[in-house]
Short mmCIF file of C-alpha atoms and ligand atoms in Angstrom, two decimals:
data_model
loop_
_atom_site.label_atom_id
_atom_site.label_comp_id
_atom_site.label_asym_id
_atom_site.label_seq_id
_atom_site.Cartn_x
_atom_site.Cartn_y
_atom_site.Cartn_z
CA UNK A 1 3.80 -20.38 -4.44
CA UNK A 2 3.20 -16.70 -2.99
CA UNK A 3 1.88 -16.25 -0.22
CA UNK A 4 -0.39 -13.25 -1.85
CA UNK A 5 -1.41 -13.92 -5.53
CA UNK A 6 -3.68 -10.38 -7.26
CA UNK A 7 -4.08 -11.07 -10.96
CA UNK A 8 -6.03 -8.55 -13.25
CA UNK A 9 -8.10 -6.92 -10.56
CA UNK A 10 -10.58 -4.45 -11.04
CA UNK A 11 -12.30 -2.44 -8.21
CA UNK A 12 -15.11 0.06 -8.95
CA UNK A 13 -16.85 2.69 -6.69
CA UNK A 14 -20.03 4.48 -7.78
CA UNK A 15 -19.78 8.12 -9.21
CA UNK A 16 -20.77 11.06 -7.75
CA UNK A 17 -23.82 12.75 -9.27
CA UNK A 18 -25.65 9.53 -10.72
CA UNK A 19 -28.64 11.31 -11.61
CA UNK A 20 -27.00 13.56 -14.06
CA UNK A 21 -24.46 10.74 -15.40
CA UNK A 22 -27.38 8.47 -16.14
CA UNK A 23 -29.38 11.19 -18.11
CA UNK A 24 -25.89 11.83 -20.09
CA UNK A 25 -25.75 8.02 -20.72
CA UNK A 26 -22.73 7.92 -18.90
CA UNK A 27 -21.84 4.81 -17.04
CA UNK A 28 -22.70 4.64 -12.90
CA UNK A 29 -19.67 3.57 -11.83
CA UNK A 30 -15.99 4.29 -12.59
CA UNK A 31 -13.19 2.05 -11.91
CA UNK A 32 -10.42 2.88 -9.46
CA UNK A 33 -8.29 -0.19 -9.85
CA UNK A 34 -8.25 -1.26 -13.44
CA UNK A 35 -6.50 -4.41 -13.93
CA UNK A 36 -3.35 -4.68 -11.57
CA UNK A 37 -1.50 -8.08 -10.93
CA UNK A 38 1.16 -8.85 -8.62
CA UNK A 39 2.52 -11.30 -5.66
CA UNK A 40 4.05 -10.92 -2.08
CA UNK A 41 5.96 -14.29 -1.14
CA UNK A 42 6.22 -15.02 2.49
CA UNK A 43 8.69 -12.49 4.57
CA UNK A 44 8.94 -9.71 1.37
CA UNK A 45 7.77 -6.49 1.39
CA UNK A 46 6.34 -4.96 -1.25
CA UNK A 47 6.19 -0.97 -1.44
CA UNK A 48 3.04 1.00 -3.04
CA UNK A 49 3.94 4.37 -4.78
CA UNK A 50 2.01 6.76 -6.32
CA UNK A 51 -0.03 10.05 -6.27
CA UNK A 52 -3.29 10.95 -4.20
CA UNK A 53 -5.95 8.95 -5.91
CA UNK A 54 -3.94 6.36 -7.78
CA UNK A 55 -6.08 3.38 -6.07
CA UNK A 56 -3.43 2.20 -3.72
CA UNK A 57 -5.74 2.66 -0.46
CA UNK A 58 -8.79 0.69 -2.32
CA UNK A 59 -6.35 -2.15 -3.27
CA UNK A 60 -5.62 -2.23 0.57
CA UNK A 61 -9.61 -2.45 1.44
CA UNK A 62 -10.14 -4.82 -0.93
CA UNK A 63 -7.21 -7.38 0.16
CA UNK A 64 -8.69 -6.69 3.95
CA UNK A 65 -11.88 -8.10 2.31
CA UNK A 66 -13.68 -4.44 3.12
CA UNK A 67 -14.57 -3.76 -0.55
CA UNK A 68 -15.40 -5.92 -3.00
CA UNK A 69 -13.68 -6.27 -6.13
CA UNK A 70 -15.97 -6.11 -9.67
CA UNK A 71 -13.26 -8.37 -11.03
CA UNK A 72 -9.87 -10.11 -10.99
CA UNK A 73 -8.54 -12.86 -8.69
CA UNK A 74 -7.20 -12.58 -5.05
CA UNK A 75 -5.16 -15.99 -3.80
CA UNK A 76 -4.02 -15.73 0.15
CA UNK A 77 -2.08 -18.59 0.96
CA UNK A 78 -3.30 -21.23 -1.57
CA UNK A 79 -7.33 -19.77 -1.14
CA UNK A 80 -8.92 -17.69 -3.27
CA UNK A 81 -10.56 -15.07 -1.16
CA UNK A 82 -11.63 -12.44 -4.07
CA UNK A 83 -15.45 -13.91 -2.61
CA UNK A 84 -14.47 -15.38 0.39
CA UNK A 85 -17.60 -15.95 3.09
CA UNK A 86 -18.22 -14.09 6.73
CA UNK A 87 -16.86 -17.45 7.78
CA UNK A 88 -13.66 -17.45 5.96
CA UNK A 89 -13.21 -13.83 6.86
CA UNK A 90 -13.07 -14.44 10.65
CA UNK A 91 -10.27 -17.22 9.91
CA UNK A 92 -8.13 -14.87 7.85
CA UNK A 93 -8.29 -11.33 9.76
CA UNK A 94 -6.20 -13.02 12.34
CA UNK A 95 -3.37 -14.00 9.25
CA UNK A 96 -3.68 -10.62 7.52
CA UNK A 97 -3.54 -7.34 9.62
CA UNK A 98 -4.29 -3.81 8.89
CA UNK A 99 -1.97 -0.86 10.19
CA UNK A 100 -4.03 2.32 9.58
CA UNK A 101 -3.22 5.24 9.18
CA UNK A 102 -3.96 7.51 12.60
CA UNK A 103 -2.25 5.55 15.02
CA UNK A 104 -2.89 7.87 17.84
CA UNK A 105 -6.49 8.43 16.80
CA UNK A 106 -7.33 4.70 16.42
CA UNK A 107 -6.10 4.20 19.88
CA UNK A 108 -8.80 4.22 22.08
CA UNK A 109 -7.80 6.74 24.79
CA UNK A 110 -9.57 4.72 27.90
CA UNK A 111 -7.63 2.05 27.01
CA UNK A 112 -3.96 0.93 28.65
CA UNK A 113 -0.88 0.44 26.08
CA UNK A 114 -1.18 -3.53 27.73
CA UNK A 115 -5.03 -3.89 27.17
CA UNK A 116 -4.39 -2.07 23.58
CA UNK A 117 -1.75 -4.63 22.28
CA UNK A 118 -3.56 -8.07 23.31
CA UNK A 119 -7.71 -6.04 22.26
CA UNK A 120 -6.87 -8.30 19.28
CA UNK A 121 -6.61 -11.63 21.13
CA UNK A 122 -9.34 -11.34 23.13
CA UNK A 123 -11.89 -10.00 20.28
CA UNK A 124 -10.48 -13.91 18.85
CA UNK A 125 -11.58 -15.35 22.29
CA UNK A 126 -7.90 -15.91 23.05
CA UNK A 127 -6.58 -14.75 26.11
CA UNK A 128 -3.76 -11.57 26.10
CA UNK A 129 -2.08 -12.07 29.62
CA UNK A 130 0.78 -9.41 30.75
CA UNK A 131 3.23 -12.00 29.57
CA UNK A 132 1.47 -11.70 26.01
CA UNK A 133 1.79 -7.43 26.22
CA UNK A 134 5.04 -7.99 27.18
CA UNK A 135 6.04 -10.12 24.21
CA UNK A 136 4.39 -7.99 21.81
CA UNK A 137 5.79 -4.49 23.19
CA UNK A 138 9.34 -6.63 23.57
CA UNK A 139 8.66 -7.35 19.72
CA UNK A 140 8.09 -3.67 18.75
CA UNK A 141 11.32 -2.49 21.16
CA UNK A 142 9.12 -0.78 24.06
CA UNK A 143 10.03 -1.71 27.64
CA UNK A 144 7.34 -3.73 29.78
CA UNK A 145 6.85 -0.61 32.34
CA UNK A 146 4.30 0.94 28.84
CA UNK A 147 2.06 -1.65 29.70
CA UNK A 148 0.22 0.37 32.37
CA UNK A 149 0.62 4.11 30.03
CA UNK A 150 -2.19 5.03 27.93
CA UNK A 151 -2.17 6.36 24.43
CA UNK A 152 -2.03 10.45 25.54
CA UNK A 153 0.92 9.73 27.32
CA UNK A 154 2.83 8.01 24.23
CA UNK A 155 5.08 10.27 21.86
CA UNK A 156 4.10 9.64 17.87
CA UNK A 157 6.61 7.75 17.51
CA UNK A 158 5.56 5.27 20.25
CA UNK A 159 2.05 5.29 19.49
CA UNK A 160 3.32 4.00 16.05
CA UNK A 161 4.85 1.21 17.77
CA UNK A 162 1.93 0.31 19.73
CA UNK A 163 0.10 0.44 16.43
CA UNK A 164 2.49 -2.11 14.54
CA UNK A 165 1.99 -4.72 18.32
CA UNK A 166 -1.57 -4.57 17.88
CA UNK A 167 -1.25 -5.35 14.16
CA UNK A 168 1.71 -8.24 15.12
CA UNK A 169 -0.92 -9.28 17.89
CA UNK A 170 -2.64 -12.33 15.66
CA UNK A 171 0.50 -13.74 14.09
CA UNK A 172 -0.16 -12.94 11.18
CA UNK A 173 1.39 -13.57 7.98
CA UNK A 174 0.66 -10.49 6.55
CA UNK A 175 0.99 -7.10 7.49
CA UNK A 176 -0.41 -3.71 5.70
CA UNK A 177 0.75 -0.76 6.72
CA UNK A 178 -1.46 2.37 4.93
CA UNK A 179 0.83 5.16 5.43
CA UNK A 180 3.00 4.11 8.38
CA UNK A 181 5.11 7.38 8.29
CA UNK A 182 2.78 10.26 7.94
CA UNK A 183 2.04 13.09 9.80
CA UNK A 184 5.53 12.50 11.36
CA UNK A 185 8.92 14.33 11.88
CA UNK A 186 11.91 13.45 10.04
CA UNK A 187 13.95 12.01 13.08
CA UNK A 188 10.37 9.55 14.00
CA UNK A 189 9.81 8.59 10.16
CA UNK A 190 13.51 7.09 10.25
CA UNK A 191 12.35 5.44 13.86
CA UNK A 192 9.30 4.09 12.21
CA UNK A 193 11.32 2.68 9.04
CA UNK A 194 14.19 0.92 11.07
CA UNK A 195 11.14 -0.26 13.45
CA UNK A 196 9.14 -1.70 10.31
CA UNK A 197 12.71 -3.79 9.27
CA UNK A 198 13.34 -5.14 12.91
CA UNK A 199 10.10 -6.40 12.89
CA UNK A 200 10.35 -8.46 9.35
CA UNK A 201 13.50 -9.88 10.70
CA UNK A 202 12.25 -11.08 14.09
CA UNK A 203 9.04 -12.39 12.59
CA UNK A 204 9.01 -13.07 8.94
CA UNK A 205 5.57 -11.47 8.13
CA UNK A 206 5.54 -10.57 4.38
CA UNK A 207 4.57 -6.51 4.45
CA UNK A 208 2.45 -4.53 2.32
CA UNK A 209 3.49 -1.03 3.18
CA UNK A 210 1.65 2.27 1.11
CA UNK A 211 3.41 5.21 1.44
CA UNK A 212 4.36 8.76 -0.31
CA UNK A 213 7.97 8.51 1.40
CA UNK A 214 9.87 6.75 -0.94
CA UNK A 215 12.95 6.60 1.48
CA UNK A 216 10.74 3.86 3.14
CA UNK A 217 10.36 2.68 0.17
CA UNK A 218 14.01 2.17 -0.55
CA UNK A 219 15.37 0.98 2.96
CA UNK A 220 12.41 -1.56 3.79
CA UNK A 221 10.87 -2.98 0.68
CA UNK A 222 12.32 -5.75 -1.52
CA UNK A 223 10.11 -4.65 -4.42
CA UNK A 224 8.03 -1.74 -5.52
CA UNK A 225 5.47 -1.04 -7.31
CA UNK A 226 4.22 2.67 -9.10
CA UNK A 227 0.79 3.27 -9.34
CA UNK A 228 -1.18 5.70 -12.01
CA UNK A 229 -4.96 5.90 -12.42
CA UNK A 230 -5.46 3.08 -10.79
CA UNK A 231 -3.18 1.01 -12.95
CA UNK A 232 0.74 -0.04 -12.28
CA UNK A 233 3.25 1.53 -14.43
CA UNK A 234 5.97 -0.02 -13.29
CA UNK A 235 6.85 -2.89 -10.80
CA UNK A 236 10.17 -4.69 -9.81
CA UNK A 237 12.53 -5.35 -7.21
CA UNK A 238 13.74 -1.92 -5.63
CA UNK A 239 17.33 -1.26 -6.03
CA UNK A 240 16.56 -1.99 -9.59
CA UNK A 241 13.87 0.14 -10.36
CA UNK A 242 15.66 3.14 -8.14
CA UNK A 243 18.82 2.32 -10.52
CA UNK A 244 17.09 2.64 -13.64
CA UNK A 245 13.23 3.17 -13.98
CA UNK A 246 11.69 2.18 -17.30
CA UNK A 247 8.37 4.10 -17.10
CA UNK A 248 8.65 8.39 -17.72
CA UNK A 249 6.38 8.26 -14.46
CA UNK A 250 8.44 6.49 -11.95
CA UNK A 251 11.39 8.50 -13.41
CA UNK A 252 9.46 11.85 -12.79
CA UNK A 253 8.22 10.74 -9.09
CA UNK A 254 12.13 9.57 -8.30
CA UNK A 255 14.06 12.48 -9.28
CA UNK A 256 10.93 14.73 -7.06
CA UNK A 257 12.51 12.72 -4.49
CA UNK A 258 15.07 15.01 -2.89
CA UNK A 259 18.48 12.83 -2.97
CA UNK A 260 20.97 12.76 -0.63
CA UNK A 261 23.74 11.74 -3.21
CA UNK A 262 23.48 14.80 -5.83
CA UNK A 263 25.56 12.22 -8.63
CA UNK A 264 23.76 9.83 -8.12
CA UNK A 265 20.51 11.28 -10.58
CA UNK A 266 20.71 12.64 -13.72
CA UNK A 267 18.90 15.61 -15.11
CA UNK A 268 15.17 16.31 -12.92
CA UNK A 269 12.19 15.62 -14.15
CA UNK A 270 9.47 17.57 -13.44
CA UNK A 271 5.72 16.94 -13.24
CA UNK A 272 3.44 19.34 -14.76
CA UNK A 273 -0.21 19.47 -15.43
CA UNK A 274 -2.90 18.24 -12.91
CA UNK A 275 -3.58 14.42 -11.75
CA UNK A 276 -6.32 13.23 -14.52
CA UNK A 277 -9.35 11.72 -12.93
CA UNK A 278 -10.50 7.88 -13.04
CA UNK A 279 -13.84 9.00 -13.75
CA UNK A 280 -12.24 10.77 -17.07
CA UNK A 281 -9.61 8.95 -18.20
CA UNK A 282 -7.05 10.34 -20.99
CA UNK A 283 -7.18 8.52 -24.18
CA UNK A 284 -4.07 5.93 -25.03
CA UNK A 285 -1.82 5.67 -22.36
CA UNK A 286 -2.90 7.78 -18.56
CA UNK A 287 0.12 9.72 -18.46
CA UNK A 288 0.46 10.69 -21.80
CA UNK A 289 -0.89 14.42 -21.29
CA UNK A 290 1.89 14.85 -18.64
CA UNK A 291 4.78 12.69 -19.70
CA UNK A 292 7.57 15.00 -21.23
CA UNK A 293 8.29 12.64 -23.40
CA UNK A 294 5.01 12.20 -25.18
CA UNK A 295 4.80 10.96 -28.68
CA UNK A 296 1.22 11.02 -31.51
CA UNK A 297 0.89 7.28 -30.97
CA UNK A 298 0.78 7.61 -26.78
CA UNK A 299 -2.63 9.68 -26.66
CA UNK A 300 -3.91 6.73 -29.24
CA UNK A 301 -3.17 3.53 -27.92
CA UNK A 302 -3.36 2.31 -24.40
CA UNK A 303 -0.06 0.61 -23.54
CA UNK A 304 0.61 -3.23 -22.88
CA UNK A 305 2.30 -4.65 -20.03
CA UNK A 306 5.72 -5.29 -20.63
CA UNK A 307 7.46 -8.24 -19.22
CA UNK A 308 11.38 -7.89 -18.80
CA UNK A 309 12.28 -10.46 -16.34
CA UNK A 310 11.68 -9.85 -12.69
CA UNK A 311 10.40 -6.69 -13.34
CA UNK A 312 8.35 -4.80 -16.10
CA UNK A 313 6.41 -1.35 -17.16
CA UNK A 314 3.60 -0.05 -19.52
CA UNK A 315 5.07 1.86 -21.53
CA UNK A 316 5.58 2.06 -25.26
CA UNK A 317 8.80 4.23 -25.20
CA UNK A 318 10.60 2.82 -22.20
CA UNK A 319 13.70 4.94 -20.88
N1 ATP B 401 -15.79 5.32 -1.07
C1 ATP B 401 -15.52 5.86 -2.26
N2 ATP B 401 -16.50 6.20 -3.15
C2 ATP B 401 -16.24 6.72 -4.36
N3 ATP B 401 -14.99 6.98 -4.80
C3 ATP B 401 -13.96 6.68 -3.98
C4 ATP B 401 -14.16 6.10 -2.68
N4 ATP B 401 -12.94 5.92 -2.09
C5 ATP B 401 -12.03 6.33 -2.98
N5 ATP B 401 -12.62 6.80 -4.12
C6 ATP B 401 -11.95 7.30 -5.34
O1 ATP B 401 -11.16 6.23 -5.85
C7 ATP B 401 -9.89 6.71 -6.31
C8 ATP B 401 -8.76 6.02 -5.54
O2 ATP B 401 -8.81 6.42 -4.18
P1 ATP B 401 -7.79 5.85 -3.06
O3 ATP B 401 -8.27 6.32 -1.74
O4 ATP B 401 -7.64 4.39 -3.25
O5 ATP B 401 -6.42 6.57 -3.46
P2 ATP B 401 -5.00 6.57 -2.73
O6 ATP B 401 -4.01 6.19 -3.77
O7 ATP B 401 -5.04 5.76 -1.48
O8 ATP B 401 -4.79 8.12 -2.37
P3 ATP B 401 -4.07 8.83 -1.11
O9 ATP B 401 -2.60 8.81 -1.43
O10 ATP B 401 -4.64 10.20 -1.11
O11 ATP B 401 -4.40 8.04 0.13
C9 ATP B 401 -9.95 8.22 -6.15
O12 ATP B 401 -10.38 8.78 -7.37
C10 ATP B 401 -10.99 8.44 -5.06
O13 ATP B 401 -11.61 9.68 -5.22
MG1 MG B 402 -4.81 6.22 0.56
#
């Protein structure tokens, strides 16, 4: 059994200009997430790619139980918690955590790094001693003499790390992390990925990370997954997918990535053409109006998942 469970789930937010849409006849809503499935066992990380506006934040709220989803199934450790109660909520914030994305901003400033690390026990009515902060900064590789700093006088890099102890705080057995490397230099981003791996090793918490660096991507996750339009294109473990993606999309976002290794790509792809909309969706398959290569049947049919394995795509003409 996984520990996380998503099958077929839909999330929809209202549009903008109602009014207008409903004299139109156009629908009130639109739907950001439309119909993604997949699993996190215990002490795997999964990796969410894909551009602005792909969904991968509202999947994140809706896990966290801060949106509701119009359809689909969510299963958290045996439960299903897709309409989970207040009550069941308070139990399962302390076994799924949130890392989000301003660390520095969502520290408050009055607060000391200690009383910032163990705020999490105590809103549970648990008590976060100095031998607590100390675990939990020991846990994150800051030395006990941070307790007594306070967020202004943390580099970004640290304030990161006080971030992921907060979010280790509860135990929990999963951990989200929206973003973990923006807004960061080079030299911290690296600090913040080899940070994110100690931590899986000396805990075990299965990690949900959503990021735009897909060098985090392919040093700390054990599978990714590509998302379009609010739908996945592609999903599978890593090294695989980095070795040969299936889907024209996860091909074009990969060789974007600048590489290190100049043989180890083959010829670029590039990305033209704007990001569609969910609230306009392309005909047939979502990327057809920017995939290079496009065929008639593509703008006509929207494609089926495609099984193959441990991984699979949606796509027609797989590469
Ligand atoms: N509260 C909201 N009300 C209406 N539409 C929303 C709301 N939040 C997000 N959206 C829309 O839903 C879609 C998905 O947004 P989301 O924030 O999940 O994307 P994202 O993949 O996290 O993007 P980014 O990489 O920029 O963080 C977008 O079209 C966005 O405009
Ligand atoms: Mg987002």
């Amino acid at each position: 059994m996984s520990l996380l469970e998503v099958t077929d789930l839909r999330i929809r937010y209202a549009r903008q200009g109602r009014v207008r849409a409903a004299l139109r006849r156009e629908p009130h809503d639109f739907e950001a997430v439309s119909g993604v499935s997949f699993r996190i066992d215990a002490g795997q990380t999964l990796g969410l790619v894909g551009e602005s506006g792909s969904g991968k934040s509202t999947i994140a709220r809706t896990l966290i139980g801060l949106k509701k989803p119009a359809s689909g199934s969510i299963r958290f450790d045996g439960q299903e918690i897709s309409a989970a109660s207040r009550r069941d909520w308070a139990r399962l914030r302390r076994q799924m955590s949130m890392m989000w994305q301003d660390p520095v901003g969502s520290l408050s400033p009055r607060l000391t790094v200690g009383s910032l690390v163990t705020e999490p026990l105590r809103i549970h009515g648990m008590t976060g001693d100095r031998a607590e902060a100390e675990r939990l900064l020991g846990l994150v590789g800051l030395p006990a003499e941070y307790i007594s700093r306070y967020p202004h006088q943390l580099s970004g890099g640290q304030a990161r790390r006080v971030g992921v102890a907060r979010a280790l705080a509860l135990d929990p057995k999963l951990l989200i992390a929206d973003e973990p490397t923006a807004g960061l230099d080079m030299s911290v981003q690296g600090e913040v990925l080899n940070l994110l791996n100690e931590v899986q090793k000396r805990t075990g918490v299965a990690v949900l990370v959503i990021t735009h660096n897909l060098n985090l991507v392919r040093h700390v996750t054990d599978r990714m997954a590509i998302m379009y339009l609010g739908r996945f294109v592609e999903e599978g473990p890593t090294d695989r997918i980095f070795d040969h993606s299936h889907h024209p999309y996860t091909a074009a976002l990969l060789s974007a990535n600048p590489e290190p290794d100049p043989d180890a790509r083959g010829a670029r792809v590039t990305l033209s053409g704007e990001v569609p909309s969910p609230v306009n969706r392309p005909s047939g398959c979502d990327f057809h109006p920017r995939c290079p290569w496009s065929r008639p049947e593509c703008g006509k049919t929207v494609p089926d998942w495609v099984p193959e394995g441990d991984r699979g795509h949606r796509c027609m003409f797989p590469l």
